[in-house]
PDB file of N, CA and C in Angstrom:
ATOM      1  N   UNK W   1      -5.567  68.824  -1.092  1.00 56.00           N
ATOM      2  CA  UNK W   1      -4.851  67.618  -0.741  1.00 56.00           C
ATOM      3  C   UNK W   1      -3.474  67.943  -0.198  1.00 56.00           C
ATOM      4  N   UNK W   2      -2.765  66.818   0.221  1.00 68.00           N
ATOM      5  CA  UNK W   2      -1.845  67.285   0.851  1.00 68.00           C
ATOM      6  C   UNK W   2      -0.608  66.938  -0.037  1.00 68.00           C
ATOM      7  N   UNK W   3       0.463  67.898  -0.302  1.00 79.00           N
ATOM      8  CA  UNK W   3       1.162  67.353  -1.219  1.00 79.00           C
ATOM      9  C   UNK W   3       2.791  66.827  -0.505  1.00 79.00           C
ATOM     10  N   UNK W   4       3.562  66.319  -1.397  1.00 85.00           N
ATOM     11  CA  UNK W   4       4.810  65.863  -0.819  1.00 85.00           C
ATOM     12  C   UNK W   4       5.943  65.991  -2.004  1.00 85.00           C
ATOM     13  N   UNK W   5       6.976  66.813  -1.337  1.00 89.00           N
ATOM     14  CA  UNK W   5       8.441  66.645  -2.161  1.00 89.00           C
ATOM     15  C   UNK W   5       9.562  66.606  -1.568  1.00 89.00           C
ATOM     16  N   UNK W   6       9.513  65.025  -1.759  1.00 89.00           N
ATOM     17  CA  UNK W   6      10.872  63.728  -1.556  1.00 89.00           C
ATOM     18  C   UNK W   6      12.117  63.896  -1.921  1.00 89.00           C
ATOM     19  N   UNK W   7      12.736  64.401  -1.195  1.00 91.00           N
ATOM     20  CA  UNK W   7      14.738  64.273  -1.233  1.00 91.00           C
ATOM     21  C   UNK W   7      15.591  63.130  -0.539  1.00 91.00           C
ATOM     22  N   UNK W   8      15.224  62.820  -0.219  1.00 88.00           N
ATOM     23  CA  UNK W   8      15.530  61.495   0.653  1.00 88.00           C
ATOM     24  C   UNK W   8      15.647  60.138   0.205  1.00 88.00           C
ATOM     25  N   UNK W   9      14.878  60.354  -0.864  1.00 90.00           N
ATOM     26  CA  UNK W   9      14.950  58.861  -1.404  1.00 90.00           C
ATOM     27  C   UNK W   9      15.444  58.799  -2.795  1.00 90.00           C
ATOM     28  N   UNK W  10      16.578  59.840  -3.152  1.00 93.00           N
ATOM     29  CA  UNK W  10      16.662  60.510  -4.408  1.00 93.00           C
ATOM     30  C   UNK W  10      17.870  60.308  -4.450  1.00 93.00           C
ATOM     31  N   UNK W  11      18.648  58.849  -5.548  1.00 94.00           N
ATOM     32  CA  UNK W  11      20.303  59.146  -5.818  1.00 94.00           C
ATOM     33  C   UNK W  11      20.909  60.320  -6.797  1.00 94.00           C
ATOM     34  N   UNK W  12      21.869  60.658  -6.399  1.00 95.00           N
ATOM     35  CA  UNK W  12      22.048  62.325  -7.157  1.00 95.00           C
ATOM     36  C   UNK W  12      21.857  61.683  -8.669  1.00 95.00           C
ATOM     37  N   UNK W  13      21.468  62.989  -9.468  1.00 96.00           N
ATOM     38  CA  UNK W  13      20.730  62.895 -10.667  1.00 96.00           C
ATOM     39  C   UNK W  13      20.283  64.086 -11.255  1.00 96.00           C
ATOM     40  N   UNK W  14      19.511  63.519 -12.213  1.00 97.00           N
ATOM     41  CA  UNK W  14      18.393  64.639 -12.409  1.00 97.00           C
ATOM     42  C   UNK W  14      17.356  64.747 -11.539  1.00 97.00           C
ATOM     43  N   UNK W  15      16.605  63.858 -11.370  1.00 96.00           N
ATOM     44  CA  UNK W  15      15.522  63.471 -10.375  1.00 96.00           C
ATOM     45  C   UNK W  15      15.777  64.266  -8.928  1.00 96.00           C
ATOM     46  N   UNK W  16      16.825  63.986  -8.480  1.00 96.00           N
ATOM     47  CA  UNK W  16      17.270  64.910  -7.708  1.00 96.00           C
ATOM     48  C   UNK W  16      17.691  66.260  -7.762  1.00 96.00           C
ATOM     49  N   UNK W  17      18.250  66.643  -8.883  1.00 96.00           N
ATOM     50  CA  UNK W  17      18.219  67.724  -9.298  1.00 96.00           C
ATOM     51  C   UNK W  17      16.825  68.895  -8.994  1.00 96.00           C
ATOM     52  N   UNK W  18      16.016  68.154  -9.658  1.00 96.00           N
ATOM     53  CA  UNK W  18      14.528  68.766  -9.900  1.00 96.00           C
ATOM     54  C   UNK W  18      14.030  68.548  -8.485  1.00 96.00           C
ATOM     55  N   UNK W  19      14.174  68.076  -7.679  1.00 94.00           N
ATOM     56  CA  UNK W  19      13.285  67.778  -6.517  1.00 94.00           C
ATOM     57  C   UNK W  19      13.903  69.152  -5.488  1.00 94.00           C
ATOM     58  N   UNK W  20      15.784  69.157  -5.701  1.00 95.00           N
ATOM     59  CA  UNK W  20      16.143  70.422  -4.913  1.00 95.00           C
ATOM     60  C   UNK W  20      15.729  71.729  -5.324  1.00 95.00           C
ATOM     61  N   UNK W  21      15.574  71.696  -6.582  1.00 96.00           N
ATOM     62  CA  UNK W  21      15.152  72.964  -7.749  1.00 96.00           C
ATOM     63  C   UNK W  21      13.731  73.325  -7.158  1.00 96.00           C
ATOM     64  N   UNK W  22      13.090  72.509  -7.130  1.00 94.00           N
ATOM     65  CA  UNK W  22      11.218  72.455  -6.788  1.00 94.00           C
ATOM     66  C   UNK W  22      11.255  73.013  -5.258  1.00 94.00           C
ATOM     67  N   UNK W  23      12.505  71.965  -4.615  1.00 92.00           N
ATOM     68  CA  UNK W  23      12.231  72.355  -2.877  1.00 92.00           C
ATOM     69  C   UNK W  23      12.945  73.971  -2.580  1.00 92.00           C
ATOM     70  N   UNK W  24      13.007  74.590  -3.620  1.00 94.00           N
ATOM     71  CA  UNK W  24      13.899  76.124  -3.361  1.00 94.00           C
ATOM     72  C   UNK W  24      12.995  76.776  -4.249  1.00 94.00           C
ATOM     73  N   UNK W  25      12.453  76.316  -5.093  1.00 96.00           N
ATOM     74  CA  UNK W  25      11.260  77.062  -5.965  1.00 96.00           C
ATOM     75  C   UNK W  25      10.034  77.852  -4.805  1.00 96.00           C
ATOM     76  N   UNK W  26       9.435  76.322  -3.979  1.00 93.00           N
ATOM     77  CA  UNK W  26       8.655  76.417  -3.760  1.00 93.00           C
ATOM     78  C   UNK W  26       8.426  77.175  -1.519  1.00 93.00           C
ATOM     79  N   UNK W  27      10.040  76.963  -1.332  1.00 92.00           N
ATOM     80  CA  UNK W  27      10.132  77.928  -0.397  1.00 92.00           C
ATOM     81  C   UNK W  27       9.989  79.614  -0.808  1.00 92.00           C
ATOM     82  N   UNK W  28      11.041  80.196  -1.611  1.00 95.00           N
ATOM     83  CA  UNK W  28      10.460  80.956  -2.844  1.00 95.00           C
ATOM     84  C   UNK W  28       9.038  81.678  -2.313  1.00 95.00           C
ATOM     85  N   UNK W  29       8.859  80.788  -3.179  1.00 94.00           N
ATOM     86  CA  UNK W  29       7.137  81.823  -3.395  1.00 94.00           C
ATOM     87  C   UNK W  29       6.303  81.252  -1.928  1.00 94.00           C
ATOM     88  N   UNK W  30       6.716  81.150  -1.077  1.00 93.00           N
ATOM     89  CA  UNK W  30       6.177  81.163   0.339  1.00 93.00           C
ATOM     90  C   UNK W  30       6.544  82.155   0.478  1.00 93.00           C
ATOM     91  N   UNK W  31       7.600  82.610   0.742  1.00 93.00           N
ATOM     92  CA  UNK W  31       8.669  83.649   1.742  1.00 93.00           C
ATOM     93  C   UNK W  31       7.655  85.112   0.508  1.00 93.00           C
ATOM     94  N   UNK W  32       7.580  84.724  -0.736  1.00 95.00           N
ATOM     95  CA  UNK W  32       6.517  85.721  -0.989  1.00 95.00           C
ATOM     96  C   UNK W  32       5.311  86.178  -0.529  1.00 95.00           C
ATOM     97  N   UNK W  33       4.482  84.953  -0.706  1.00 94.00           N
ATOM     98  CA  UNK W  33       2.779  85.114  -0.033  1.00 94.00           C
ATOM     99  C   UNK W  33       2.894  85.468   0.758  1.00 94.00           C
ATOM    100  N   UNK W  34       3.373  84.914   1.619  1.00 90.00           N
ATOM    101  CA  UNK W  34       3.457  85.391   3.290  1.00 90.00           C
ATOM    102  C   UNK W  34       2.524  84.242   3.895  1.00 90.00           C
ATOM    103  N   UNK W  35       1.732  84.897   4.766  1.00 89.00           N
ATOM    104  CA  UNK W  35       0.519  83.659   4.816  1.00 89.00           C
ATOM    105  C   UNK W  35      -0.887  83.262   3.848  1.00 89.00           C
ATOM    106  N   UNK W  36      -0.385  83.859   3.085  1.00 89.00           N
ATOM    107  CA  UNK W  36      -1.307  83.574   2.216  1.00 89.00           C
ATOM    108  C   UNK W  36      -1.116  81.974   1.402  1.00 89.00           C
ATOM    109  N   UNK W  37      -0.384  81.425   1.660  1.00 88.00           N
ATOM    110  CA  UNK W  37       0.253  80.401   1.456  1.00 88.00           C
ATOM    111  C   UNK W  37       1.057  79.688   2.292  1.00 88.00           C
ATOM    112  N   UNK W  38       0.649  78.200   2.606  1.00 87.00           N
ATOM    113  CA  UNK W  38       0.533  77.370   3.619  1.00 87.00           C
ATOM    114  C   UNK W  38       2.285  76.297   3.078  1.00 87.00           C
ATOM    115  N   UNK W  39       3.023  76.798   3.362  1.00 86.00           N
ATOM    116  CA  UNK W  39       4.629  75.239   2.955  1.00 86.00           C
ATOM    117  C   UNK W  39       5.092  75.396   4.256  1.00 86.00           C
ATOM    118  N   UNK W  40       5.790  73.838   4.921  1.00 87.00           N
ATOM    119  CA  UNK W  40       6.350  73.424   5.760  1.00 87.00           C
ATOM    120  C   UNK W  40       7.071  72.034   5.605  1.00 87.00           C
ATOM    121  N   UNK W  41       8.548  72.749   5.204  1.00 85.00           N
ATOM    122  CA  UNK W  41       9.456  72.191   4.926  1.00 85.00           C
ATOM    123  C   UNK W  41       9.846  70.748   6.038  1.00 85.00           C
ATOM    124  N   UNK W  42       9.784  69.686   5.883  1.00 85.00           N
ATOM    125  CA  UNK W  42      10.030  68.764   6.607  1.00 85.00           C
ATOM    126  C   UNK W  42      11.274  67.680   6.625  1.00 85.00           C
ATOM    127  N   UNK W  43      11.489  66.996   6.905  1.00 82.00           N
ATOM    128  CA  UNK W  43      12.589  66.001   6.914  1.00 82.00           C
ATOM    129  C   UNK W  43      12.260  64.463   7.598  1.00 82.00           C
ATOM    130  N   UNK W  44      13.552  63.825   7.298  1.00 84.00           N
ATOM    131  CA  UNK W  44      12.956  62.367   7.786  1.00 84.00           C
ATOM    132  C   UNK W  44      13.829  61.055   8.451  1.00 84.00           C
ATOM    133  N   UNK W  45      13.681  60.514   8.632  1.00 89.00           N
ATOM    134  CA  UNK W  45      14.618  59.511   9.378  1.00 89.00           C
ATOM    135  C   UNK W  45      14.859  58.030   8.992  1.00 89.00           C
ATOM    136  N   UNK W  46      16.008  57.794   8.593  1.00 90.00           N
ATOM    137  CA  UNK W  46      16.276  56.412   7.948  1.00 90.00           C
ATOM    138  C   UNK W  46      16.828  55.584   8.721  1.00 90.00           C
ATOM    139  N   UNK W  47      16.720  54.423   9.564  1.00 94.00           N
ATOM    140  CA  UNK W  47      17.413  53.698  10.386  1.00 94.00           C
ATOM    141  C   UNK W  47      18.293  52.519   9.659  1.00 94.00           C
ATOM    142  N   UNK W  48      19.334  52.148   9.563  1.00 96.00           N
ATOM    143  CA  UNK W  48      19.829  50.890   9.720  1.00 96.00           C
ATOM    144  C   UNK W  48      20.057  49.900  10.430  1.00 96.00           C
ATOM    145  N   UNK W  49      19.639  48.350   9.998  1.00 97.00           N
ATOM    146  CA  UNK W  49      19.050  47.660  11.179  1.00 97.00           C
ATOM    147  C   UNK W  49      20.708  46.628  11.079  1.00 97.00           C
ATOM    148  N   UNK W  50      21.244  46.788   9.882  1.00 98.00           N
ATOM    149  CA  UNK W  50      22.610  45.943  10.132  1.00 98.00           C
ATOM    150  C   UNK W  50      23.818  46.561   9.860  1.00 98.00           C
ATOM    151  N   UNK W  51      25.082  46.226  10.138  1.00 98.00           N
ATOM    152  CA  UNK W  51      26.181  47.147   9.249  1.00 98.00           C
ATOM    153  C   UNK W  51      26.182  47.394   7.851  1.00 98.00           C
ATOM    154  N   UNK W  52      25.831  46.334   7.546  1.00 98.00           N
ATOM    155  CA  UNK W  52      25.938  46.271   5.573  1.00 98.00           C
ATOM    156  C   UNK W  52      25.106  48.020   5.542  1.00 98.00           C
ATOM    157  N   UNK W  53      23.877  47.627   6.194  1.00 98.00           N
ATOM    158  CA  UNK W  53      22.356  48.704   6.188  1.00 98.00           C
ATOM    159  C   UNK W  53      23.716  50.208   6.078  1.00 98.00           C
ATOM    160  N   UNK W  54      24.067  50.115   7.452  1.00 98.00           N
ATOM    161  CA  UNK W  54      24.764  50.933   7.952  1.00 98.00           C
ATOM    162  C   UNK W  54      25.393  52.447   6.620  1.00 98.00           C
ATOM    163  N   UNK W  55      26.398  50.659   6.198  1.00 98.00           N
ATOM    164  CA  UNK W  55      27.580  52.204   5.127  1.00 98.00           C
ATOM    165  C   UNK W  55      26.632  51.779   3.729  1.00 98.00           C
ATOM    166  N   UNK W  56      25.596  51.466   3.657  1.00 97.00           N
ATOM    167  CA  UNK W  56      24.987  51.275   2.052  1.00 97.00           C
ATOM    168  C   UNK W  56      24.711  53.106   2.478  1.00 97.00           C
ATOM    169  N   UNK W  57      24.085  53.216   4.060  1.00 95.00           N
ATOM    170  CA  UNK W  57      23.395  54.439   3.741  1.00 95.00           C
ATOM    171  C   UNK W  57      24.294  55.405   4.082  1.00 95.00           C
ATOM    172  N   UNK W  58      25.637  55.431   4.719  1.00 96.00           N
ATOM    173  CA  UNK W  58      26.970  56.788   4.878  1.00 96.00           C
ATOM    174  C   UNK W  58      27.362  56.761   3.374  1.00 96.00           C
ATOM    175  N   UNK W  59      27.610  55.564   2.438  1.00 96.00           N
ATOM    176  CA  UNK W  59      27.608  56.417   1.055  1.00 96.00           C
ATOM    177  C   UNK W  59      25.995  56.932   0.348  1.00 96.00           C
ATOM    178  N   UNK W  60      25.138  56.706   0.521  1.00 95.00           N
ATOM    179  CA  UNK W  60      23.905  57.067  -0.053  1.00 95.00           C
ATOM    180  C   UNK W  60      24.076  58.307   0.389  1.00 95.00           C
ATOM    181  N   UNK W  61      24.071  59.007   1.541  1.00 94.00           N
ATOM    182  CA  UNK W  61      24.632  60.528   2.403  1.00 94.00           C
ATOM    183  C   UNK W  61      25.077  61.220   1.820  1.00 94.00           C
ATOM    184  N   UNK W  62      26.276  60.166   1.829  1.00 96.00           N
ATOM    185  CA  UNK W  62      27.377  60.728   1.129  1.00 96.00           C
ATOM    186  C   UNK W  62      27.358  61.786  -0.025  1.00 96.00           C
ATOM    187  N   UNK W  63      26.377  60.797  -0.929  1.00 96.00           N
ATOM    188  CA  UNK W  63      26.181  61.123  -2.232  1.00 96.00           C
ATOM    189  C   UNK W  63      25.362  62.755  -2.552  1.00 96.00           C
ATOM    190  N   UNK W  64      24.245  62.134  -1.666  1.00 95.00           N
ATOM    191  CA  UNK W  64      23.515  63.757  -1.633  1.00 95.00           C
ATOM    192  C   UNK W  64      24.000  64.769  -0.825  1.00 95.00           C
ATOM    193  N   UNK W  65      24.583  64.516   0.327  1.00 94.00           N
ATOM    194  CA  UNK W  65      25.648  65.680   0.302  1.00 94.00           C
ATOM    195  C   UNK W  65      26.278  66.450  -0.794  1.00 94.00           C
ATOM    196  N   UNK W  66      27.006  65.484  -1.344  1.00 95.00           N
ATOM    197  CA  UNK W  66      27.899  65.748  -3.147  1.00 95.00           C
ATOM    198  C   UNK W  66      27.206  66.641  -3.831  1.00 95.00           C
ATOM    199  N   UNK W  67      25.901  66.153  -3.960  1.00 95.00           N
ATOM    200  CA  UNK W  67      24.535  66.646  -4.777  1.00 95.00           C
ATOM    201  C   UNK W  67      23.650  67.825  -4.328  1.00 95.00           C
ATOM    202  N   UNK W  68      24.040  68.362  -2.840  1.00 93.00           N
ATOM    203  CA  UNK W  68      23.587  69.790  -2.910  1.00 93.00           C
ATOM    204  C   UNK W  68      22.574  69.294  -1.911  1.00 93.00           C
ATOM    205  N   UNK W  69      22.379  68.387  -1.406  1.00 93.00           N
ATOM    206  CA  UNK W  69      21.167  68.231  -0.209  1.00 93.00           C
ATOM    207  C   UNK W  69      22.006  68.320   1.575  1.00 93.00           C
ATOM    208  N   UNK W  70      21.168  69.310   1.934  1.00 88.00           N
ATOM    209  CA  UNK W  70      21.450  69.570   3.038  1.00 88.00           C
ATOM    210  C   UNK W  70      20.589  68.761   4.662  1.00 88.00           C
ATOM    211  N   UNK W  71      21.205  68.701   5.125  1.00 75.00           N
ATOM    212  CA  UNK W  71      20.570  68.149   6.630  1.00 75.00           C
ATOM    213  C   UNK W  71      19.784  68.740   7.134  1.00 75.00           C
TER     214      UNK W  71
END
């Protein structure tokens, strides 16, 4: 199956914590296997459709910036 681990939708935390922990775990033991093991790190795109939208999400950014998540 195909699996998924979500940073994006994660206010800093624990939850977030564990999701950056997992997403560096699990590059990790790729860069081990080699190809013997299939990860492809992805990313995603959030639009705002009003201003409010706008800075709810430059501090949400904000935040995981703070929190160790990178672009």
């Amino acid at each position: 199956g195909e699996g998924n681990l979500l940073v994006s939708d994660k206010e800093p935390g624990p939850e977030l914590d564990l999701a950056l922990l997992s997403g560096r775990l699990w590059a990790d033991l790729a860069e081990e296997l080699g190809e013997a093991f299939e990860y492809e790190a992805k990313g995603g795109v959030v639009v705002a459709a009003t201003p409010e939208g706008l800075t709810a999400l430059e501090t949400f950014a904000a935040g995981q910036r703070a929190a160790g998540v990178e672009a």
